[in-house]
Amino acid sequence: MDLQKLTIGQMAELNHISEQTLRLYDREGLLKPQYTDENTGYRYYHITQSARLDMIQNMKVYGMTLRRIREFLAENDADALQRLLLEQAGQVDARIEQLSRSRAAIMRTLDNFKRYEAMPKNGEIFIEFIPQRYIYRYACDRNYFDQDETGYEYMLRQLKRHLLSNNMPLSYFSNVGTVVRKEHLLSGNSFSNEVFLFVDERDRARDAETVPAATYVCLCSSEFSRERENMLKLMDYVREHGCQVVGDYLCEVIIDFPVLDFDKRQMIYKTQIPVCFPKK
């Protein structure tokens, strides 16, 4: 093997990459064969070109695109490498943050499935202690209880647009719910123009509201049209047991099934009212 005249196959084998990759680097102007035989037209690499190849491969490990690598190599500036690495480190941190949020969203959904499996079904009222949570609210231009599923979907579009305009991660766009303020709840007024979603503690400073830990009177259902009825049913239970309402009513979507056979949302939601039971 002539180390000063390596064929593309020999260069690929020595550097543990494919011939296809070397051809790509050639086309992209990153690494061209050093020598061309005038008689045969065959092109050859020099072993010392492996140093440039190592730099390209390292930059790919750093997550850089071939275009960005080509720009850096064209600069031929050692100081530019440090600036480029700092820039790339910031981009990697951003991707790590995004992946962390995506994983958190997945784990929330899996946790919701486990929670639902343990919850009473078929409209049975149950009591649950729920730790402190953080919610991000958005006020829409209509009353949720005056809408059918079409209106509800429109309210969700308003929420999503608001999230995007405020650079809130769309990974939060699950477990969306509605809020009835305590004063409306106590007065029997079925009014809610606010939709909400749960956020992590790291985003609590972004206009998130703290929902204190409390004991909740709850009810699960899959029937969208019966939420008002379920809310009133919970309030009847609260009155019958002499409970004191200590916060706002929340309706949380705990499972949102993929749209399969129908062009509409299939979900399981949990209505919940924070209460204080009378002392015995």
Short mmCIF file of C-alpha atoms in Angstrom, two decimals:
data_model
loop_
_atom_site.label_atom_id
_atom_site.label_comp_id
_atom_site.label_asym_id
_atom_site.label_seq_id
_atom_site.Cartn_x
_atom_site.Cartn_y
_atom_site.Cartn_z
CA MET A 1 0.00 0.00 0.00
CA ASP A 2 1.44 3.36 -1.10
CA LEU A 3 0.52 5.77 1.72
CA GLN A 4 1.11 8.71 -0.60
CA LYS A 5 -1.27 7.35 -3.28
CA LEU A 6 -4.24 5.76 -1.52
CA THR A 7 -7.25 4.67 -3.51
CA ILE A 8 -10.66 5.73 -2.23
CA GLY A 9 -11.19 2.21 -0.91
CA GLN A 10 -7.87 2.20 0.95
CA MET A 11 -8.50 5.68 2.39
CA ALA A 12 -11.96 4.62 3.54
CA GLU A 13 -10.68 1.44 5.17
CA LEU A 14 -7.84 3.19 6.97
CA ASN A 15 -10.24 5.77 8.41
CA HIS A 16 -13.11 3.38 9.16
CA ILE A 17 -15.63 5.18 6.97
CA SER A 18 -17.41 4.27 3.76
CA GLU A 19 -16.39 5.11 0.22
CA GLN A 20 -19.79 6.76 -0.16
CA THR A 21 -18.92 9.16 2.68
CA LEU A 22 -15.62 10.10 1.02
CA ARG A 23 -17.43 10.73 -2.26
CA LEU A 24 -19.91 12.97 -0.40
CA TYR A 25 -17.07 14.95 1.19
CA ASP A 26 -15.53 15.31 -2.26
CA ARG A 27 -18.78 16.64 -3.78
CA GLU A 28 -19.29 19.03 -0.86
CA GLY A 29 -15.79 20.41 -1.21
CA LEU A 30 -14.67 19.22 2.22
CA LEU A 31 -11.98 16.73 1.23
CA LYS A 32 -10.82 16.15 -2.34
CA PRO A 33 -8.23 13.57 -3.44
CA GLN A 34 -4.78 15.13 -3.49
CA TYR A 35 -3.41 13.58 -6.65
CA THR A 36 -4.83 12.70 -10.06
CA ASP A 37 -2.97 10.39 -12.43
CA GLU A 38 -2.74 12.19 -15.80
CA ASN A 39 -2.61 8.94 -17.72
CA THR A 40 -5.46 7.03 -16.07
CA GLY A 41 -7.50 9.79 -14.53
CA TYR A 42 -7.54 7.88 -11.24
CA ARG A 43 -7.53 10.04 -8.14
CA TYR A 44 -5.60 9.27 -4.97
CA TYR A 45 -5.51 10.44 -1.38
CA HIS A 46 -2.40 11.10 0.72
CA ILE A 47 -2.32 9.59 4.20
CA THR A 48 -1.72 13.04 5.71
CA GLN A 49 -5.19 14.07 4.52
CA SER A 50 -6.49 11.87 7.32
CA ALA A 51 -5.85 14.80 9.68
CA ARG A 52 -8.42 16.92 7.79
CA LEU A 53 -10.76 13.95 7.71
CA ASP A 54 -10.44 13.61 11.50
CA MET A 55 -11.38 17.28 11.86
CA ILE A 56 -14.46 16.78 9.69
CA GLN A 57 -15.52 13.70 11.63
CA ASN A 58 -15.00 15.46 14.97
CA MET A 59 -17.13 18.37 13.84
CA LYS A 60 -19.87 15.96 12.82
CA VAL A 61 -19.72 14.45 16.31
CA TYR A 62 -20.17 18.00 17.65
CA GLY A 63 -23.41 18.11 15.66
CA MET A 64 -22.32 20.52 12.94
CA THR A 65 -23.77 20.41 9.45
CA LEU A 66 -21.58 19.79 6.43
CA ARG A 67 -22.29 23.32 5.24
CA ARG A 68 -21.06 24.79 8.51
CA ILE A 69 -17.98 22.56 8.46
CA ARG A 70 -17.18 23.69 4.91
CA GLU A 71 -17.49 27.34 5.92
CA PHE A 72 -15.12 26.83 8.85
CA LEU A 73 -12.52 24.96 6.78
CA ALA A 74 -12.67 27.70 4.16
CA GLU A 75 -11.82 30.32 6.83
CA ASN A 76 -8.60 28.48 7.73
CA ASP A 77 -8.57 30.35 11.05
CA ALA A 78 -7.60 28.54 14.24
CA ASP A 79 -9.27 31.22 16.40
CA ALA A 80 -12.53 30.62 14.56
CA LEU A 81 -12.60 27.07 15.90
CA GLN A 82 -13.06 28.24 19.48
CA ARG A 83 -15.88 30.60 18.46
CA LEU A 84 -17.50 27.83 16.44
CA LEU A 85 -17.31 25.37 19.31
CA LEU A 86 -18.85 27.86 21.73
CA GLU A 87 -21.67 28.48 19.28
CA GLN A 88 -22.19 24.76 18.79
CA ALA A 89 -22.18 24.13 22.54
CA GLY A 90 -25.05 26.58 22.88
CA GLN A 91 -27.00 24.79 20.17
CA VAL A 92 -26.37 21.42 21.83
CA ASP A 93 -27.60 22.83 25.16
CA ALA A 94 -30.77 24.01 23.42
CA ARG A 95 -31.35 20.56 21.93
CA ILE A 96 -30.75 18.93 25.31
CA GLU A 97 -33.35 21.27 26.82
CA GLN A 98 -35.81 20.41 24.05
CA LEU A 99 -35.23 16.68 24.50
CA SER A 100 -35.62 17.06 28.26
CA ARG A 101 -39.00 18.72 27.75
CA SER A 102 -40.05 16.06 25.25
CA ARG A 103 -39.15 13.32 27.71
CA ALA A 104 -41.04 15.10 30.48
CA ALA A 105 -44.13 15.28 28.24
CA ILE A 106 -43.86 11.56 27.49
CA MET A 107 -43.50 10.70 31.18
CA ARG A 108 -46.51 12.91 32.05
CA THR A 109 -48.62 11.03 29.53
CA LEU A 110 -47.46 7.64 30.78
CA ASP A 111 -48.12 8.74 34.36
CA ASN A 112 -51.62 9.82 33.36
CA PHE A 113 -52.34 6.37 31.95
CA LYS A 114 -51.24 4.80 35.25
CA ARG A 115 -53.32 7.29 37.22
CA TYR A 116 -56.40 6.63 35.13
CA GLU A 117 -56.07 2.87 35.55
CA ALA A 118 -56.24 3.36 39.33
CA MET A 119 -59.13 5.83 39.29
CA PRO A 120 -62.82 4.94 39.76
CA LYS A 121 -64.69 4.87 36.47
CA ASN A 122 -68.24 5.39 35.18
CA GLY A 123 -68.86 8.73 36.80
CA GLU A 124 -68.10 7.59 40.35
CA ILE A 125 -67.09 10.42 42.67
CA PHE A 126 -63.83 9.94 44.56
CA ILE A 127 -61.54 11.91 46.85
CA GLU A 128 -57.93 12.54 45.91
CA PHE A 129 -55.11 14.53 47.47
CA ILE A 130 -53.15 16.31 44.72
CA PRO A 131 -49.77 17.97 45.39
CA GLN A 132 -48.95 21.51 44.36
CA ARG A 133 -49.08 22.17 40.62
CA TYR A 134 -48.35 25.01 38.22
CA ILE A 135 -50.73 25.99 35.44
CA TYR A 136 -50.49 28.42 32.56
CA ARG A 137 -53.84 30.03 31.84
CA TYR A 138 -55.15 31.71 28.72
CA ALA A 139 -58.41 33.68 28.52
CA CYS A 140 -60.35 33.04 25.31
CA ASP A 141 -63.06 35.15 23.72
CA ARG A 142 -65.94 32.77 24.45
CA ASN A 143 -67.55 30.74 27.22
CA TYR A 144 -66.52 27.10 27.09
CA PHE A 145 -69.92 25.91 28.31
CA ASP A 146 -71.64 27.62 25.41
CA GLN A 147 -69.59 25.60 22.92
CA ASP A 148 -69.84 22.18 21.40
CA GLU A 149 -66.73 20.21 20.41
CA THR A 150 -66.20 22.55 17.47
CA GLY A 151 -66.00 25.56 19.76
CA TYR A 152 -63.72 23.71 22.15
CA GLU A 153 -61.29 22.92 19.33
CA TYR A 154 -61.32 26.60 18.38
CA MET A 155 -60.42 27.54 21.96
CA LEU A 156 -57.51 25.09 21.81
CA ARG A 157 -56.31 26.73 18.58
CA GLN A 158 -56.32 30.07 20.39
CA LEU A 159 -54.26 28.57 23.19
CA LYS A 160 -51.75 27.03 20.80
CA ARG A 161 -51.32 30.29 18.92
CA HIS A 162 -50.75 32.07 22.23
CA LEU A 163 -48.11 29.52 23.25
CA LEU A 164 -46.25 29.93 19.98
CA SER A 165 -46.33 33.72 20.14
CA ASN A 166 -44.92 33.60 23.69
CA ASN A 167 -42.25 30.98 22.93
CA MET A 168 -43.78 28.43 25.28
CA PRO A 169 -42.78 24.82 24.52
CA LEU A 170 -45.48 22.96 22.61
CA SER A 171 -44.54 19.87 24.60
CA TYR A 172 -46.90 21.35 27.22
CA PHE A 173 -49.82 21.15 24.80
CA SER A 174 -51.28 18.10 26.45
CA ASN A 175 -53.48 17.66 29.50
CA VAL A 176 -55.18 20.86 28.46
CA GLY A 177 -58.06 21.82 30.70
CA THR A 178 -60.67 24.41 31.55
CA VAL A 179 -61.13 26.54 34.64
CA VAL A 180 -64.22 27.77 36.45
CA ARG A 181 -63.33 30.43 38.95
CA LYS A 182 -64.44 29.86 42.52
CA GLU A 183 -66.90 32.76 42.50
CA HIS A 184 -68.70 31.41 39.42
CA LEU A 185 -68.70 27.91 40.87
CA LEU A 186 -70.31 29.02 44.14
CA SER A 187 -72.90 31.15 42.38
CA GLY A 188 -73.92 28.29 40.10
CA ASN A 189 -72.80 30.20 37.02
CA SER A 190 -71.48 27.79 34.37
CA PHE A 191 -68.92 30.15 32.92
CA SER A 192 -65.37 29.44 31.81
CA ASN A 193 -63.43 31.38 29.22
CA GLU A 194 -60.06 30.13 30.45
CA VAL A 195 -58.12 27.14 29.21
CA PHE A 196 -54.96 25.98 30.91
CA LEU A 197 -52.09 23.54 30.74
CA PHE A 198 -49.71 22.25 33.36
CA VAL A 199 -46.11 23.47 33.29
CA ASP A 200 -42.97 22.33 35.06
CA GLU A 201 -41.49 24.25 37.96
CA ARG A 202 -38.73 25.55 35.66
CA ASP A 203 -41.39 27.60 33.82
CA ARG A 204 -43.31 28.80 36.86
CA ALA A 205 -41.84 32.27 36.41
CA ARG A 206 -43.43 32.60 32.96
CA ASP A 207 -46.80 33.87 34.22
CA ALA A 208 -47.63 30.46 35.64
CA GLU A 209 -50.10 30.24 38.50
CA THR A 210 -49.52 28.04 41.53
CA VAL A 211 -52.33 25.64 42.35
CA PRO A 212 -51.84 24.78 46.03
CA ALA A 213 -51.82 21.20 47.26
CA ALA A 214 -55.33 20.25 48.30
CA THR A 215 -57.90 17.51 48.72
CA TYR A 216 -60.13 17.30 45.66
CA VAL A 217 -63.56 15.90 45.00
CA CYS A 218 -63.16 14.30 41.57
CA LEU A 219 -65.01 12.51 38.81
CA CYS A 220 -63.73 10.96 35.57
CA SER A 221 -65.65 10.87 32.31
CA SER A 222 -65.22 10.34 28.59
CA GLU A 223 -68.38 12.19 27.57
CA PHE A 224 -67.58 15.69 26.41
CA SER A 225 -71.19 16.88 26.49
CA ARG A 226 -71.66 15.94 30.17
CA GLU A 227 -69.00 18.14 31.74
CA ARG A 228 -71.50 20.72 33.01
CA GLU A 229 -73.60 17.90 34.45
CA ASN A 230 -70.53 16.37 36.10
CA MET A 231 -69.51 19.71 37.59
CA LEU A 232 -72.97 20.19 39.10
CA LYS A 233 -72.86 16.62 40.40
CA LEU A 234 -69.62 17.38 42.21
CA MET A 235 -71.12 20.55 43.69
CA ASP A 236 -74.11 18.56 44.94
CA TYR A 237 -71.67 16.21 46.67
CA VAL A 238 -69.81 19.16 48.19
CA ARG A 239 -72.99 20.61 49.65
CA GLU A 240 -74.32 17.28 50.90
CA HIS A 241 -71.10 16.63 52.81
CA GLY A 242 -70.78 20.14 54.20
CA CYS A 243 -67.48 20.79 52.41
CA GLN A 244 -65.96 24.21 51.85
CA VAL A 245 -64.75 25.02 48.35
CA VAL A 246 -61.22 26.38 48.68
CA GLY A 247 -60.26 27.05 45.07
CA ASP A 248 -61.19 27.00 41.42
CA TYR A 249 -62.79 24.11 39.56
CA LEU A 250 -60.45 22.40 37.11
CA CYS A 251 -61.30 20.00 34.32
CA GLU A 252 -58.11 18.23 33.29
CA VAL A 253 -57.75 16.06 30.19
CA ILE A 254 -55.78 13.13 31.54
CA ILE A 255 -55.75 10.99 28.38
CA ASP A 256 -56.11 12.31 24.85
CA PHE A 257 -56.45 9.41 22.44
CA PRO A 258 -55.16 9.66 18.87
CA VAL A 259 -57.84 10.34 16.30
CA LEU A 260 -58.45 6.98 14.67
CA ASP A 261 -61.91 6.17 13.36
CA PHE A 262 -63.47 9.59 13.88
CA ASP A 263 -62.47 13.10 12.90
CA LYS A 264 -62.82 14.32 16.46
CA ARG A 265 -60.98 14.16 19.73
CA GLN A 266 -61.36 11.14 22.00
CA MET A 267 -60.42 11.84 25.59
CA ILE A 268 -60.79 11.04 29.25
CA TYR A 269 -61.10 14.05 31.53
CA LYS A 270 -61.17 14.52 35.28
CA THR A 271 -63.33 17.19 36.87
CA GLN A 272 -62.02 18.32 40.25
CA ILE A 273 -62.96 20.77 42.99
CA PRO A 274 -60.59 21.56 45.88
CA VAL A 275 -62.40 21.28 49.21
CA CYS A 276 -61.97 21.30 52.93
CA PHE A 277 -64.06 18.68 54.75
CA PRO A 278 -65.81 19.67 57.99
CA LYS A 279 -64.10 18.66 61.18
CA LYS A 280 -65.77 15.84 63.02
#
